[in-house]
Short mmCIF file of C-alpha atoms in Angstrom, two decimals:
data_model
loop_
_atom_site.label_atom_id
_atom_site.label_comp_id
_atom_site.label_asym_id
_atom_site.label_seq_id
_atom_site.Cartn_x
_atom_site.Cartn_y
_atom_site.Cartn_z
CA UNK K 1 0.39 -0.11 -0.27
CA UNK K 2 1.15 3.45 -0.66
CA UNK K 3 0.00 6.79 -0.25
CA UNK K 4 -0.58 8.72 -3.61
CA UNK K 5 -1.97 11.66 -5.08
CA UNK K 6 -3.84 12.09 -7.66
CA UNK K 7 -4.63 15.39 -9.50
CA UNK K 8 -7.47 15.51 -12.29
CA UNK K 9 -10.75 13.29 -11.95
CA UNK K 10 -12.62 13.64 -15.43
CA UNK K 11 -14.11 10.83 -17.93
CA UNK K 12 -10.05 9.75 -17.25
CA UNK K 13 -8.99 10.20 -13.97
CA UNK K 14 -11.85 9.51 -11.48
CA UNK K 15 -11.26 5.44 -12.83
CA UNK K 16 -8.14 5.46 -12.77
CA UNK K 17 -8.19 6.38 -9.27
CA UNK K 18 -10.82 3.91 -8.77
CA UNK K 19 -8.83 1.37 -9.52
CA UNK K 20 -5.92 2.50 -7.42
CA UNK K 21 -8.36 2.59 -4.47
CA UNK K 22 -9.06 -1.14 -5.60
CA UNK K 23 -5.34 -1.75 -5.73
CA UNK K 24 -5.36 -0.91 -2.15
CA UNK K 25 -3.33 2.34 -2.23
CA UNK K 26 -4.34 5.45 0.33
CA UNK K 27 -5.19 8.21 -2.41
CA UNK K 28 -5.03 11.76 -1.66
CA UNK K 29 -7.36 13.56 -4.22
CA UNK K 30 -8.04 17.03 -5.56
CA UNK K 31 -10.08 18.27 -8.63
CA UNK K 32 -10.98 21.55 -10.69
CA UNK K 33 -14.97 20.60 -9.58
CA UNK K 34 -15.17 19.01 -5.99
CA UNK K 35 -13.99 15.53 -5.29
CA UNK K 36 -16.67 13.01 -6.78
CA UNK K 37 -18.37 11.55 -3.50
CA UNK K 38 -17.85 7.67 -4.60
CA UNK K 39 -14.28 8.26 -4.40
CA UNK K 40 -14.51 9.46 -0.73
CA UNK K 41 -17.11 7.10 -0.06
CA UNK K 42 -14.37 4.49 -1.85
CA UNK K 43 -11.85 5.49 1.12
CA UNK K 44 -9.93 8.68 -0.92
CA UNK K 45 -9.19 11.86 0.78
CA UNK K 46 -10.33 15.24 -0.56
CA UNK K 47 -7.42 17.61 0.03
CA UNK K 48 -7.49 21.55 -0.77
CA UNK K 49 -5.02 21.78 -2.85
CA UNK K 50 -2.40 20.11 -5.21
CA UNK K 51 0.53 21.80 -2.04
CA UNK K 52 -2.01 19.48 0.57
CA UNK K 53 -1.77 16.58 -2.38
CA UNK K 54 2.20 16.42 -2.36
CA UNK K 55 2.54 17.22 1.30
CA UNK K 56 0.50 13.86 2.06
CA UNK K 57 1.76 11.66 -1.15
CA UNK K 58 4.67 10.14 -1.81
CA UNK K 59 3.73 9.80 -5.64
CA UNK K 60 1.87 12.29 -7.17
CA UNK K 61 -0.16 11.59 -10.49
CA UNK K 62 -1.47 13.81 -12.81
CA UNK K 63 -4.27 12.99 -15.79
CA UNK K 64 -5.34 16.82 -17.40
CA UNK K 65 -6.59 18.35 -20.24
CA UNK K 66 -3.09 19.90 -21.49
CA UNK K 67 0.13 21.24 -20.81
CA UNK K 68 -0.98 24.80 -19.37
CA UNK K 69 -3.10 23.08 -16.37
CA UNK K 70 -0.22 20.68 -15.87
CA UNK K 71 2.17 23.82 -15.83
CA UNK K 72 -0.23 25.52 -13.00
CA UNK K 73 -0.65 22.92 -11.01
CA UNK K 74 3.19 21.76 -10.88
CA UNK K 75 4.35 24.70 -10.57
CA UNK K 76 1.42 27.84 -9.67
CA UNK K 77 -0.03 28.87 -6.27
CA UNK K 78 -0.46 26.68 -3.76
CA UNK K 79 1.40 23.65 -6.72
CA UNK K 80 2.85 20.57 -6.31
CA UNK K 81 6.41 21.96 -6.44
CA UNK K 82 5.34 23.67 -2.96
CA UNK K 83 4.44 20.59 -1.57
CA UNK K 84 7.12 18.47 -2.88
CA UNK K 85 10.27 16.77 -0.50
CA UNK K 86 13.43 15.34 -1.51
CA UNK K 87 12.45 11.30 -3.21
CA UNK K 88 9.05 11.99 -3.96
CA UNK K 89 7.76 11.49 -7.45
CA UNK K 90 5.90 12.93 -9.49
CA UNK K 91 3.62 11.27 -12.55
CA UNK K 92 2.18 13.29 -15.26
CA UNK K 93 0.16 10.92 -17.46
CA UNK K 94 -1.83 13.70 -19.14
CA UNK K 95 -1.11 13.86 -22.94
CA UNK K 96 0.72 17.34 -23.38
CA UNK K 97 3.79 19.44 -25.12
CA UNK K 98 6.86 16.99 -24.84
CA UNK K 99 9.32 19.88 -24.86
CA UNK K 100 7.33 21.08 -21.97
CA UNK K 101 7.75 18.34 -20.35
CA UNK K 102 11.39 18.25 -20.47
CA UNK K 103 11.15 21.41 -18.53
CA UNK K 104 8.71 20.50 -16.28
CA UNK K 105 11.49 17.45 -15.80
CA UNK K 106 13.97 19.58 -14.84
CA UNK K 107 12.45 21.64 -12.73
CA UNK K 108 11.14 18.61 -10.65
CA UNK K 109 14.77 17.51 -10.96
CA UNK K 110 16.07 20.09 -8.88
CA UNK K 111 13.69 19.28 -5.88
CA UNK K 112 15.35 16.06 -5.76
CA UNK K 113 12.41 14.24 -7.09
CA UNK K 114 11.70 12.57 -10.22
CA UNK K 115 9.21 13.10 -12.69
CA UNK K 116 8.14 10.53 -15.08
CA UNK K 117 5.54 11.34 -18.12
CA UNK K 118 3.14 8.57 -18.59
CA UNK K 119 0.47 9.41 -21.09
CA UNK K 120 -2.41 6.66 -22.11
CA UNK K 121 -3.96 5.52 -24.54
CA UNK K 122 -7.26 3.37 -24.58
CA UNK K 123 -9.86 5.65 -23.61
CA UNK K 124 -12.64 5.32 -21.04
CA UNK K 125 -13.10 1.99 -21.54
CA UNK K 126 -9.77 1.54 -21.11
CA UNK K 127 -9.51 3.17 -18.34
CA UNK K 128 -12.44 1.70 -16.20
CA UNK K 129 -11.20 -1.78 -17.91
CA UNK K 130 -7.93 -1.19 -15.95
CA UNK K 131 -6.40 -2.12 -19.47
CA UNK K 132 -4.50 1.33 -20.25
CA UNK K 133 -1.35 1.71 -22.63
CA UNK K 134 1.39 3.36 -20.85
CA UNK K 135 4.07 5.75 -22.35
CA UNK K 136 6.81 6.44 -19.60
CA UNK K 137 9.25 8.54 -20.40
CA UNK K 138 11.91 9.51 -17.60
CA UNK K 139 14.28 7.50 -15.10
CA UNK K 140 14.47 3.91 -14.62
CA UNK K 141 14.35 3.53 -10.82
CA UNK K 142 11.38 5.63 -10.65
CA UNK K 143 9.92 3.94 -13.17
CA UNK K 144 10.50 0.35 -11.17
CA UNK K 145 9.25 2.19 -8.33
CA UNK K 146 5.96 3.23 -10.14
CA UNK K 147 5.28 0.27 -11.75
CA UNK K 148 2.34 -1.38 -9.11
CA UNK K 149 0.60 2.12 -9.83
CA UNK K 150 0.79 1.14 -13.57
CA UNK K 151 -0.27 -1.51 -14.02
CA UNK K 152 -3.14 -1.16 -11.36
CA UNK K 153 -4.33 0.99 -14.36
CA UNK K 154 -3.05 -0.59 -17.53
CA UNK K 155 -1.34 -3.81 -19.07
CA UNK K 156 1.04 -2.89 -22.00
CA UNK K 157 3.33 -0.64 -19.90
CA UNK K 158 6.13 0.54 -21.33
CA UNK K 159 9.42 2.67 -20.15
CA UNK K 160 10.48 4.22 -24.35
CA UNK K 161 13.17 5.90 -22.69
CA UNK K 162 14.17 9.43 -20.95
CA UNK K 163 12.00 12.67 -19.78
CA UNK K 164 9.29 13.60 -22.84
CA UNK K 165 10.04 9.94 -24.41
CA UNK K 166 6.18 8.75 -23.14
CA UNK K 167 4.84 12.47 -24.95
CA UNK K 168 6.47 12.11 -28.02
CA UNK K 169 5.18 7.97 -28.29
CA UNK K 170 1.50 9.47 -27.13
CA UNK K 171 2.00 12.15 -30.19
CA UNK K 172 2.89 9.41 -32.15
CA UNK K 173 -0.16 7.12 -31.37
CA UNK K 174 -2.53 10.06 -31.58
CA UNK K 175 -1.16 10.61 -35.31
CA UNK K 176 -1.97 7.13 -35.85
CA UNK K 177 -5.50 6.76 -34.54
CA UNK K 178 -6.44 10.15 -35.89
CA UNK K 179 -5.57 8.95 -39.56
CA UNK K 180 -7.27 5.37 -38.76
CA UNK K 181 -10.43 7.24 -37.82
CA UNK K 182 -10.55 9.16 -40.57
CA UNK K 183 -9.36 5.91 -42.92
CA UNK K 184 -12.96 4.11 -41.65
CA UNK K 185 -15.26 7.16 -41.86
CA UNK K 186 -14.51 7.34 -45.40
CA UNK K 187 -14.49 3.92 -46.16
CA UNK K 188 -18.02 3.58 -44.14
CA UNK K 189 -19.29 6.90 -46.07
CA UNK K 190 -18.30 5.41 -49.36
CA UNK K 191 -20.16 2.28 -48.90
CA UNK K 192 -23.26 3.76 -47.65
CA UNK K 193 -23.03 6.70 -50.04
CA UNK K 194 -22.88 3.32 -52.71
CA UNK K 195 -26.33 1.81 -51.90
CA UNK K 196 -24.55 -0.78 -49.16
CA UNK K 197 -25.43 -1.26 -45.52
CA UNK K 198 -22.67 0.28 -43.60
CA UNK K 199 -23.07 -2.07 -40.32
CA UNK K 200 -22.51 -5.05 -42.58
CA UNK K 201 -19.72 -3.24 -44.41
CA UNK K 202 -18.02 -3.23 -41.41
CA UNK K 203 -18.53 -6.75 -40.13
CA UNK K 204 -17.27 -7.78 -43.14
CA UNK K 205 -14.54 -5.99 -42.84
CA UNK K 206 -13.50 -7.15 -39.48
CA UNK K 207 -12.50 -10.98 -40.97
CA UNK K 208 -9.87 -9.42 -43.10
CA UNK K 209 -6.93 -7.35 -43.67
CA UNK K 210 -8.61 -3.90 -43.13
CA UNK K 211 -9.40 -5.12 -39.47
CA UNK K 212 -8.59 -2.71 -36.38
CA UNK K 213 -10.15 -2.09 -33.12
CA UNK K 214 -10.49 1.77 -34.31
CA UNK K 215 -12.54 -0.39 -37.33
CA UNK K 216 -14.41 -2.52 -34.26
CA UNK K 217 -14.57 0.34 -31.47
CA UNK K 218 -15.55 3.62 -33.34
CA UNK K 219 -16.86 1.98 -36.90
CA UNK K 220 -19.70 0.98 -34.91
CA UNK K 221 -20.39 3.79 -33.02
CA UNK K 222 -20.75 5.48 -36.46
CA UNK K 223 -23.04 3.13 -37.29
CA UNK K 224 -25.21 3.28 -34.32
CA UNK K 225 -24.28 7.00 -33.59
CA UNK K 226 -23.21 6.60 -30.96
CA UNK K 227 -20.79 9.82 -29.96
CA UNK K 228 -20.87 9.89 -26.66
CA UNK K 229 -17.19 11.41 -25.51
CA UNK K 230 -14.88 8.33 -24.51
CA UNK K 231 -12.21 10.65 -25.81
CA UNK K 232 -13.31 14.52 -27.11
CA UNK K 233 -12.48 15.89 -30.58
CA UNK K 234 -11.30 19.03 -28.66
CA UNK K 235 -9.11 16.68 -26.78
CA UNK K 236 -7.51 15.24 -29.71
CA UNK K 237 -7.66 17.91 -31.88
CA UNK K 238 -5.43 19.13 -29.16
CA UNK K 239 -2.94 16.41 -29.38
CA UNK K 240 -2.92 16.78 -33.29
CA UNK K 241 -1.59 20.41 -32.51
CA UNK K 242 0.81 18.72 -30.89
CA UNK K 243 1.75 16.60 -33.43
CA UNK K 244 1.77 19.77 -35.88
CA UNK K 245 3.86 22.03 -33.59
CA UNK K 246 6.34 19.33 -33.55
CA UNK K 247 6.29 18.92 -36.34
CA UNK K 248 7.17 22.49 -37.83
CA UNK K 249 9.95 22.59 -35.38
CA UNK K 250 11.09 19.26 -36.70
CA UNK K 251 10.53 19.96 -40.08
CA UNK K 252 8.76 16.82 -40.90
CA UNK K 253 5.93 16.79 -43.31
CA UNK K 254 2.43 15.10 -41.62
CA UNK K 255 -0.05 16.06 -44.31
CA UNK K 256 -2.90 13.62 -43.20
CA UNK K 257 -2.10 14.31 -39.81
CA UNK K 258 -3.27 18.24 -40.48
CA UNK K 259 -6.65 17.21 -42.89
CA UNK K 260 -7.47 14.69 -39.79
CA UNK K 261 -6.92 18.45 -37.67
CA UNK K 262 -8.87 19.64 -40.03
CA UNK K 263 -12.32 17.53 -39.99
CA UNK K 264 -11.63 17.68 -36.75
CA UNK K 265 -11.88 21.17 -36.34
CA UNK K 266 -15.03 20.99 -38.72
CA UNK K 267 -16.71 19.20 -36.42
CA UNK K 268 -16.22 21.45 -33.74
CA UNK K 269 -17.07 24.24 -35.50
CA UNK K 270 -21.14 22.36 -35.80
CA UNK K 271 -20.95 22.56 -31.98
CA UNK K 272 -19.42 18.90 -31.73
CA UNK K 273 -16.34 19.91 -29.74
CA UNK K 274 -17.40 16.92 -26.93
CA UNK K 275 -18.19 14.30 -29.56
CA UNK K 276 -16.21 11.28 -29.35
CA UNK K 277 -13.98 11.68 -32.08
CA UNK K 278 -15.41 8.41 -33.65
CA UNK K 279 -18.18 11.54 -35.08
CA UNK K 280 -14.97 12.79 -37.07
CA UNK K 281 -17.09 11.06 -39.85
CA UNK K 282 -20.13 13.60 -39.56
CA UNK K 283 -17.74 15.97 -40.81
CA UNK K 284 -17.01 13.70 -44.15
CA UNK K 285 -20.77 13.08 -44.57
CA UNK K 286 -21.00 16.91 -44.17
CA UNK K 287 -19.05 17.12 -47.29
CA UNK K 288 -20.71 13.95 -48.77
CA UNK K 289 -24.36 15.54 -47.60
CA UNK K 290 -25.05 11.72 -46.75
CA UNK K 291 -25.11 9.65 -42.97
CA UNK K 292 -23.96 6.49 -43.18
CA UNK K 293 -27.37 5.79 -40.97
CA UNK K 294 -29.45 6.77 -43.77
CA UNK K 295 -28.99 3.38 -45.14
CA UNK K 296 -29.07 1.85 -48.92
CA UNK K 297 -30.24 3.94 -51.65
#
């Protein structure tokens, strides 16, 4: 049993914290809103500030929307840094800028603590099932210490390399996911507009070389119109923005990533920032004047 701080209890953070409590750890909790009653009932302890969390925990985990929020929670007034003592570990499981992450790690290291960037993939479903993929950057000693926590939240756990490498891996993951969603959406819109039943087309493709987790899960969402967020379009837009910013810095061409970003932006312009990212299909449907749910014509 360990004393763990957890800051950020949204769609992903809440079930991740629940799984840590189920694994027998004592949790000290802080959220932008009130700490969910279910976590308190399960044994979690609400704290008034990020500093208070860091003072009471040996390992502090953050799960926040974007780079500015992580910076504020780490280094702002009553932030984590003010409550740290040498030997503690900070683990950021948000998906944020890899370059900023390296700076955060240097500043935490200067306090005599270790910093791990450990973004996740798997969405709300993976968070609830404790089956997340966890991509870790940072010192091996801290990674080994944190492994029991990672194992309580995920299955595929890899230390990729040094500070920032976990976030770089997550950006690469989000490129692949976005482009695969776009491919599945194009295929189903094409099939439906041609007169085929999109649901049956998806089922047929599941047995071939086009099969993928995206086709299985998000293809079904597209057919059934189940766009309640497991992972919101606005968050995926943020991740692709990180990819495109990095590409400009590195001189790398990411033409299809830019297209996927525009399709997400089209959805956001239609009020869909909070839709699940599988709803990218709605942008293609708008351009094609055809919804796949309309069925054969």
